[in-house]
Amino acid sequence: MSPTGQTDPEALAARGRELSGMEYIGQIFSGELPPPPIADLMGFRGVEFSL
Amino acid sequence: MSFTTRPELRGTFGMVASTHWLASAAGMSVLERGGNAFDAAVAAGFTLQVVEPHLNGPGGEVPALLWPVDRGEPVALCGQGVAPAAATIEAYRALGHELVPGTGVLATCVPGAFGGWLLLLEQFGTWRLEDVLSFAIGYAGDGFPLVAGIRGTIERTEELLREWPASRDLYLPAPQVGALFRNPALAATYSRILDEARGGSREEEIERARRAYYEGFVAEEIDGFVAAEGGFLSADDLARWRATLEPAATLEYRGLTICKTLPWAAGPVGLQQLALLDGFELAELSPAEFVHVVTECAKLAFADRDALYGDAEVPLEMLLSPEYNAERRALVTEEASEEYRPGLGTLPTVVGAAADPGAGEPTRGDTVHLDVVDRWSNMISATPSGGWLQSSPVIPSLGWPLGTRAQMFWLEEGLPSSLRPGARPRTTLSPGLALRDGEPYLAWGTPGGDQQEQWALHAFLRHVDLGLDLQEAIDAPEFHTDHLISSFYPRGFARRSVTVESRFGDEVVEDLRRRGHDVEVAAAWTLGRVTAVAREPDGLLKAGANARGMQGYAVGR
């Protein structure tokens, strides 16, 4: 469990092994994958993303 | 664990290895944006045209070996252009030539690289041409850091470049190493092709781009320039030519299926060496014995190459048969052979002439190489070459020179590699692929002219027979022989020669001399430019790249 209690960083990182960088970021933006713990901790969110 | 110049890369997502870090990074960027190995290879290949213009360019050629997962079989890509319709033996003789010259437009064939990359992208890629070309256009237009090899080449050929106006304007005075260098005309050529191709489906764009080059403004510029310079290549030659997909030549070796091009290029000479070496326990040999046995087998295999290979009927099945190789293997003794004896066929008569290997320098060029594997197990090994800045004048409106590959034809009648209009020159270019249990295992290769099928072979043997990892096999001390008919003007032959990196040590050198080899000791870290990518059955990907020359890199994760 992450310090914020919301994201398991290991599970998130494991998905990154199978996806291209753009697919990975795209799935975080679309909500299919959770944001990384740092986003919760610092309170930031993505604004713009394009392929 | 022994020291290696960098780690053998391991990962699961994708690997790109090439002779220039910018091309490797461009290819990796394509993989990260969802492209497949073929999209990445095309992007890396066009990038290499820009950043290594002394080793390849838009006027050159590209052969490749690939494993498209959807096909489930190895495929050879032939982006090798053919001799012009007017390029007959009589026509060269009438101009007073005994050999096809190594410089100038007289030596050009149809430039095949553009058509080859486009066919690969259209058949096996997923990206639009504009996206894979963006790296090359960016580096040509905005500048790329100039490597030392480019400046060295320009300095060596300065007198010649001064006589070629557009080459002089682009490359003189010799630009600074490490500073940004631009080729705006090259960027404009590729941008104009994209502009003329834009619209419709991905495949329609690719086809319009092909036409813009081979039937449109590029062909017109080439036609006019060559006519003015007194060459043979015409717009009709370009319009008639197409890149093709071909079957691979294969050989079973130590549980692997090794795939090379058919004998229109030199690839099968690697298979022939393996067929001979199959009878030796290489892992039990001392370093000197290893160099000796491999060199003696090379002499036998290259003699067959020089007598039998070409864009013609070649008895490859017989040449790779156990019976034939048992007979040939018996010719290997403890002594360095003086002989150059093909098993059948006739050698070109020039083999008797004394010539100095490397006498074609400084205008002779070399080659680049790239390998890619993606997360879907698509794999490709490509060896682009030709269109060297130092060998032919830059065409002013296009920003790059034509190739000089016709120098690999003979003007002697009756040989498989005799010049014939419409035939492919028998090059040294040799991409390679190895399968294990019908799955792709290894894609690898190297630049190096007649050394390609030696350096790449040695790295392979050290990986497969001696059990070194990819990076160890690439780092291991290299060697090669010039006891073969040079594929380059003026076609030298150096009897009993072996060149070894000094890292082999005095003991090995003395041992080889005792066996009768004429040994030249080269500086450490100067021979071989192999790169490789591999995939294990569980999905583990691996890569390695040559550190010599301080350019090649593998990247991946």
PDB file of N, CA and C in Angstrom, chain A residues 16-23 51, chain B residues 12-13 31-34 375-376 557:
ATOM      1  N   GLY A  16       3.440  -1.231 -16.819  1.00  0.00           N
ATOM      2  CA  GLY A  16       4.315  -0.489 -17.724  1.00  0.00           C
ATOM      3  C   GLY A  16       5.246  -1.372 -18.529  1.00  0.00           C
ATOM      4  N   ARG A  17       5.508  -2.565 -18.044  1.00  0.00           N
ATOM      5  CA  ARG A  17       6.380  -3.481 -18.784  1.00  0.00           C
ATOM      6  C   ARG A  17       5.730  -3.918 -20.094  1.00  0.00           C
ATOM      7  N   GLU A  18       4.409  -3.964 -20.086  1.00  0.00           N
ATOM      8  CA  GLU A  18       3.717  -4.504 -21.250  1.00  0.00           C
ATOM      9  C   GLU A  18       3.277  -3.416 -22.225  1.00  0.00           C
ATOM     10  N   LEU A  19       3.215  -2.183 -21.786  1.00  0.00           N
ATOM     11  CA  LEU A  19       2.666  -1.109 -22.613  1.00  0.00           C
ATOM     12  C   LEU A  19       3.771  -0.202 -23.115  1.00  0.00           C
ATOM     13  N   SER A  20       3.518   0.436 -24.275  1.00  0.00           N
ATOM     14  CA  SER A  20       4.438   1.477 -24.714  1.00  0.00           C
ATOM     15  C   SER A  20       4.259   2.674 -23.792  1.00  0.00           C
ATOM     16  N   GLY A  21       5.212   3.578 -23.803  1.00  0.00           N
ATOM     17  CA  GLY A  21       5.157   4.756 -22.952  1.00  0.00           C
ATOM     18  C   GLY A  21       3.886   5.558 -23.180  1.00  0.00           C
ATOM     19  N   MET A  22       3.506   5.745 -24.449  1.00  0.00           N
ATOM     20  CA  MET A  22       2.323   6.543 -24.764  1.00  0.00           C
ATOM     21  C   MET A  22       1.040   5.841 -24.329  1.00  0.00           C
ATOM     22  N   GLU A  23       1.005   4.517 -24.498  1.00  0.00           N
ATOM     23  CA  GLU A  23      -0.182   3.776 -24.059  1.00  0.00           C
ATOM     24  C   GLU A  23      -0.347   3.870 -22.545  1.00  0.00           C
ATOM     25  N   LEU A  51      -1.206  11.877 -28.756  1.00  0.00           N
ATOM     26  CA  LEU A  51      -0.318  10.895 -29.399  1.00  0.00           C
ATOM     27  C   LEU A  51       0.381  11.535 -30.588  1.00  0.00           C
TER      28      LEU A  51
ATOM     29  N   THR B  12      11.749  -6.538 -21.395  1.00  0.00           N
ATOM     30  CA  THR B  12      10.597  -7.289 -21.899  1.00  0.00           C
ATOM     31  C   THR B  12       9.803  -6.505 -22.941  1.00  0.00           C
ATOM     32  N   PHE B  13      10.095  -5.192 -23.109  1.00  0.00           N
ATOM     33  CA  PHE B  13       9.241  -4.345 -23.948  1.00  0.00           C
ATOM     34  C   PHE B  13       9.728  -4.230 -25.392  1.00  0.00           C
ATOM     35  N   LEU B  31       8.829   2.736 -30.760  1.00  0.00           N
ATOM     36  CA  LEU B  31       8.254   1.647 -29.949  1.00  0.00           C
ATOM     37  C   LEU B  31       7.458   2.217 -28.772  1.00  0.00           C
ATOM     38  N   GLU B  32       7.990   3.260 -28.138  1.00  0.00           N
ATOM     39  CA  GLU B  32       7.305   3.855 -26.979  1.00  0.00           C
ATOM     40  C   GLU B  32       5.992   4.505 -27.369  1.00  0.00           C
ATOM     41  N   ARG B  33       5.873   4.904 -28.625  1.00  0.00           N
ATOM     42  CA  ARG B  33       4.627   5.520 -29.078  1.00  0.00           C
ATOM     43  C   ARG B  33       3.705   4.488 -29.727  1.00  0.00           C
ATOM     44  N   GLY B  34       3.993   3.225 -29.519  1.00  0.00           N
ATOM     45  CA  GLY B  34       3.069   2.180 -29.950  1.00  0.00           C
ATOM     46  C   GLY B  34       3.383   1.553 -31.291  1.00  0.00           C
ATOM     47  N   ARG B 375       7.692  -6.041 -28.497  1.00  0.00           N
ATOM     48  CA  ARG B 375       7.037  -6.863 -27.459  1.00  0.00           C
ATOM     49  C   ARG B 375       6.161  -7.950 -28.064  1.00  0.00           C
ATOM     50  N   TRP B 376       5.875  -7.843 -29.376  1.00  0.00           N
ATOM     51  CA  TRP B 376       5.073  -8.879 -30.023  1.00  0.00           C
ATOM     52  C   TRP B 376       5.944  -9.954 -30.685  1.00  0.00           C
ATOM     53  N   ARG B 557      14.143  -1.722 -23.013  1.00  0.00           N
ATOM     54  CA  ARG B 557      13.687  -1.989 -21.640  1.00  0.00           C
ATOM     55  C   ARG B 557      12.763  -3.191 -21.645  1.00  0.00           C
TER      56      ARG B 557
END
